[in-house]
Amino acid sequence: MDSPSEDTHAILECTSEPGVTLSVQAGDVIGRAGDVDVSSLSDAKYMSRRHARFHSRRDKWYVENLSTKSFTYVNGKQVEPNTEVEIQTGDRLTFGIIRCTFKAPA
């Protein structure tokens, strides 16, 4: 399996929280108690503590839904729990009700 460079970070621009930008790298979990801690965001209560995990393999990025109660969406399509889908720059990700735009590293 290809492993990403440790300094390869993707960006999440939170469109539901203007001005908030989150940095994620492969293996990071986003959530109220994740590697990418969103507990300070106004709508964090609608996210799970460990909501979704990011993966990077062979220069492609993926998001895996870890939550069974607060859903994860990619471009409006629900990601089933314990399932991952490929994501690309410009994709709209929704965690609970927090909306973000994904930007892969250049």
Coordinates of N, CA and C in Angstrom, one line a residue:
M1 N 0.8 -1.2 0.0 CA 0.0 0.0 0.0 C 0.9 1.2 0.0
D2 N 0.6 2.2 -0.8 CA 1.3 3.4 -0.9 C 1.0 4.3 0.4
S3 N 2.0 4.9 1.0 CA 1.7 5.7 2.1 C 2.0 7.2 1.8
P4 N 1.2 8.1 2.3 CA 1.3 9.5 1.9 C 2.5 10.1 2.6
S5 N 3.0 11.2 2.1 CA 4.0 12.0 2.7 C 3.4 12.6 4.0
E6 N 4.2 12.6 5.1 CA 3.7 13.2 6.3 C 3.2 14.6 6.2
D7 N 3.8 15.4 5.3 CA 3.5 16.8 5.1 C 2.4 17.0 4.0
T8 N 1.7 16.0 3.6 CA 0.7 16.1 2.6 C -0.6 16.4 3.3
H9 N -1.1 17.6 3.2 CA -2.3 18.0 3.9 C -3.3 18.5 2.8
A10 N -4.5 18.1 3.1 CA -5.7 18.6 2.3 C -6.3 19.7 3.1
I11 N -7.2 20.4 2.5 CA -7.9 21.5 3.2 C -9.4 21.3 3.1
L12 N -10.1 21.7 4.2 CA -11.5 21.7 4.2 C -11.9 23.2 4.5
E13 N -12.5 23.8 3.5 CA -13.0 25.2 3.7 C -14.5 25.0 4.2
C14 N -14.8 25.4 5.4 CA -16.1 25.3 5.9 C -17.0 26.4 5.4
T15 N -17.9 26.0 4.5 CA -18.8 27.0 4.0 C -20.0 27.3 4.9
S16 N -20.2 26.4 5.9 CA -21.3 26.7 6.9 C -20.7 27.6 8.1
E17 N -19.4 27.7 8.1 CA -18.7 28.5 9.1 C -17.7 29.4 8.3
P18 N -18.2 30.5 7.7 CA -17.3 31.3 6.9 C -16.0 31.7 7.6
G19 N -14.9 31.5 6.9 CA -13.6 31.9 7.4 C -12.9 30.7 8.1
V20 N -13.5 29.6 8.3 CA -12.9 28.5 9.0 C -12.3 27.5 8.0
T21 N -11.0 27.2 8.1 CA -10.3 26.3 7.2 C -9.7 25.3 8.1
L22 N -9.9 24.0 7.8 CA -9.3 22.9 8.5 C -8.3 22.1 7.7
S23 N -7.2 21.8 8.3 CA -6.2 21.0 7.6 C -6.3 19.5 8.0
V24 N -6.3 18.6 7.0 CA -6.4 17.2 7.3 C -5.3 16.5 6.5
Q25 N -4.9 15.4 7.1 CA -3.9 14.5 6.4 C -4.4 13.1 6.5
A26 N -3.9 12.2 5.7 CA -4.3 10.8 5.6 C -4.3 10.2 7.0
G27 N -5.4 9.6 7.4 CA -5.5 8.9 8.7 C -6.2 9.7 9.7
D28 N -6.3 11.1 9.5 CA -7.0 11.9 10.4 C -8.5 11.6 10.5
V29 N -9.0 11.7 11.7 CA -10.4 11.6 12.0 C -10.9 13.0 12.3
I30 N -12.0 13.3 11.7 CA -12.7 14.6 12.0 C -13.9 14.3 12.9
G31 N -14.1 15.2 13.9 CA -15.2 15.0 14.8 C -15.0 15.9 16.1
R32 N -15.9 15.8 17.0 CA -15.8 16.5 18.2 C -14.6 16.1 19.1
A33 N -14.1 14.9 18.9 CA -13.0 14.4 19.7 C -12.0 13.7 18.7
G34 N -11.9 14.2 17.5 CA -11.0 13.6 16.5 C -9.7 14.3 16.4
D35 N -8.8 13.8 15.5 CA -7.6 14.5 15.2 C -7.8 15.9 14.7
V36 N -8.9 16.1 13.9 CA -9.3 17.4 13.5 C -10.5 17.7 14.4
D37 N -10.3 18.4 15.5 CA -11.3 18.7 16.5 C -12.2 19.9 16.0
V38 N -13.4 19.6 15.9 CA -14.4 20.7 15.4 C -15.3 21.1 16.6
S39 N -14.9 20.8 17.8 CA -15.8 21.1 18.9 C -16.1 22.6 19.1
S40 N -15.2 23.4 18.6 CA -15.4 24.9 18.7 C -16.4 25.4 17.7
L41 N -16.7 24.7 16.7 CA -17.6 25.2 15.7 C -19.1 25.2 16.2
S42 N -19.9 26.2 15.7 CA -21.2 26.3 16.3 C -22.1 25.1 16.1
D43 N -21.9 24.4 15.0 CA -22.8 23.2 14.8 C -22.2 21.9 15.1
A44 N -21.1 21.9 15.9 CA -20.4 20.7 16.2 C -21.3 19.7 17.0
K45 N -22.3 20.1 17.6 CA -23.2 19.2 18.4 C -23.9 18.2 17.4
Y46 N -23.9 18.5 16.1 CA -24.5 17.6 15.2 C -23.6 16.6 14.6
M47 N -22.3 16.7 15.0 CA -21.3 15.7 14.6 C -21.0 14.7 15.7
S48 N -20.6 13.5 15.2 CA -20.1 12.5 16.2 C -18.8 12.9 16.7
R49 N -18.4 12.2 17.8 CA -17.0 12.5 18.4 C -16.0 12.0 17.4
R50 N -16.2 10.9 16.7 CA -15.3 10.4 15.7 C -16.2 10.2 14.4
H51 N -16.3 11.2 13.6 CA -17.3 11.3 12.6 C -16.9 10.6 11.3
A52 N -15.7 11.0 10.8 CA -15.2 10.5 9.5 C -13.7 10.5 9.5
R53 N -13.1 9.6 8.7 CA -11.7 9.4 8.6 C -11.3 9.7 7.1
F54 N -10.1 10.4 6.9 CA -9.6 10.7 5.6 C -8.5 9.7 5.3
H55 N -8.4 9.2 4.1 CA -7.4 8.3 3.6 C -6.8 8.9 2.3
S56 N -5.6 8.5 2.0 CA -4.9 8.9 0.8 C -4.1 7.7 0.3
R57 N -4.4 7.3 -0.9 CA -3.7 6.2 -1.5 C -3.5 6.5 -3.0
R58 N -2.2 6.3 -3.4 CA -1.9 6.5 -4.9 C -2.4 7.8 -5.4
D59 N -2.1 8.9 -4.7 CA -2.5 10.2 -5.0 C -4.0 10.5 -5.1
K60 N -4.8 9.6 -4.5 CA -6.3 9.8 -4.5 C -6.7 9.9 -3.0
W61 N -7.7 10.7 -2.8 CA -8.2 10.9 -1.4 C -9.6 10.3 -1.3
Y62 N -9.8 9.8 0.0 CA -11.1 9.2 0.3 C -11.6 9.7 1.7
V63 N -12.9 9.6 1.9 CA -13.4 9.9 3.2 C -14.3 8.7 3.5
E64 N -14.1 8.3 4.8 CA -14.8 7.1 5.3 C -15.8 7.6 6.4
N65 N -17.0 7.2 6.3 CA -18.0 7.6 7.3 C -17.9 6.6 8.5
L66 N -17.6 7.2 9.6 CA -17.5 6.4 10.9 C -18.8 6.5 11.7
S67 N -19.7 7.4 11.4 CA -20.8 7.7 12.2 C -22.1 7.0 11.7
T68 N -22.8 6.4 12.7 CA -24.1 5.8 12.3 C -25.3 6.6 12.6
K69 N -25.1 7.8 13.3 CA -26.2 8.6 13.7 C -26.2 10.0 13.0
S70 N -25.0 10.6 12.9 CA -24.9 11.9 12.2 C -24.2 11.6 10.9
F71 N -24.9 11.8 9.9 CA -24.5 11.3 8.6 C -23.3 12.1 7.9
T72 N -22.7 11.5 6.9 CA -21.7 12.1 6.1 C -22.2 12.1 4.7
Y73 N -22.0 13.2 4.0 CA -22.5 13.3 2.6 C -21.3 13.8 1.7
V74 N -21.2 13.3 0.5 CA -20.3 13.8 -0.5 C -21.1 14.2 -1.7
N75 N -21.1 15.5 -2.0 CA -21.9 16.1 -3.1 C -23.3 15.7 -3.0
G76 N -23.9 15.8 -1.8 CA -25.3 15.5 -1.5 C -25.7 14.1 -1.4
K77 N -24.7 13.1 -1.7 CA -25.0 11.7 -1.6 C -24.5 11.1 -0.3
Q78 N -25.4 10.5 0.5 CA -25.1 9.9 1.8 C -24.0 8.8 1.6
V79 N -23.0 8.8 2.5 CA -22.0 7.8 2.5 C -22.5 6.8 3.7
E80 N -22.6 5.6 3.3 CA -23.1 4.6 4.3 C -22.0 4.4 5.4
P81 N -22.5 4.1 6.7 CA -21.5 3.9 7.7 C -20.5 2.9 7.4
N82 N -19.2 3.1 7.8 CA -18.1 2.2 7.6 C -17.8 2.0 6.1
T83 N -18.1 3.0 5.3 CA -17.9 2.9 3.9 C -17.0 4.2 3.5
E84 N -16.1 4.0 2.6 CA -15.3 5.1 2.1 C -15.6 5.4 0.6
V85 N -15.5 6.7 0.2 CA -15.7 7.1 -1.1 C -14.6 8.0 -1.5
E86 N -14.2 8.0 -2.8 CA -13.2 8.8 -3.3 C -13.7 10.3 -3.4
I87 N -12.8 11.2 -3.0 CA -13.2 12.6 -3.1 C -12.1 13.4 -3.8
Q88 N -12.5 14.5 -4.4 CA -11.6 15.3 -5.3 C -11.8 16.8 -4.9
T89 N -10.8 17.6 -5.4 CA -10.9 19.0 -5.1 C -12.2 19.5 -5.7
G90 N -12.9 20.3 -4.8 CA -14.2 20.9 -5.2 C -15.4 20.1 -4.7
D91 N -15.2 18.9 -4.2 CA -16.3 18.1 -3.7 C -16.8 18.8 -2.4
R92 N -18.1 18.7 -2.3 CA -18.8 19.3 -1.1 C -19.0 18.1 -0.1
L93 N -18.4 18.3 1.1 CA -18.6 17.3 2.1 C -19.4 17.9 3.2
T94 N -20.3 17.1 3.7 CA -21.2 17.5 4.8 C -21.1 16.5 6.0
F95 N -20.7 17.0 7.2 CA -20.6 16.1 8.4 C -21.7 16.6 9.3
G96 N -22.7 15.8 9.5 CA -23.8 16.3 10.3 C -24.5 17.4 9.5
I97 N -24.3 18.7 10.0 CA -24.8 19.8 9.2 C -23.7 20.8 8.9
I98 N -22.5 20.4 9.2 CA -21.3 21.2 8.8 C -20.9 20.9 7.4
R99 N -20.9 22.0 6.6 CA -20.6 21.8 5.2 C -19.2 22.4 4.9
C100 N -18.5 21.6 4.1 CA -17.1 22.0 3.7 C -16.9 21.7 2.2
T101 N -15.9 22.4 1.7 CA -15.4 22.1 0.3 C -14.0 21.5 0.5
F102 N -13.8 20.4 -0.2 CA -12.5 19.7 -0.1 C -11.5 20.2 -1.2
K103 N -10.3 20.4 -0.7 CA -9.2 20.8 -1.6 C -8.0 19.9 -1.4
A104 N -7.7 19.1 -2.4 CA -6.5 18.2 -2.3 C -5.3 19.0 -2.5
P105 N -4.2 18.5 -1.9 CA -2.9 19.1 -2.1 C -2.5 19.2 -3.5
A106 N -1.8 20.3 -3.9 CA -1.3 20.4 -5.3 C -0.1 19.5 -5.6

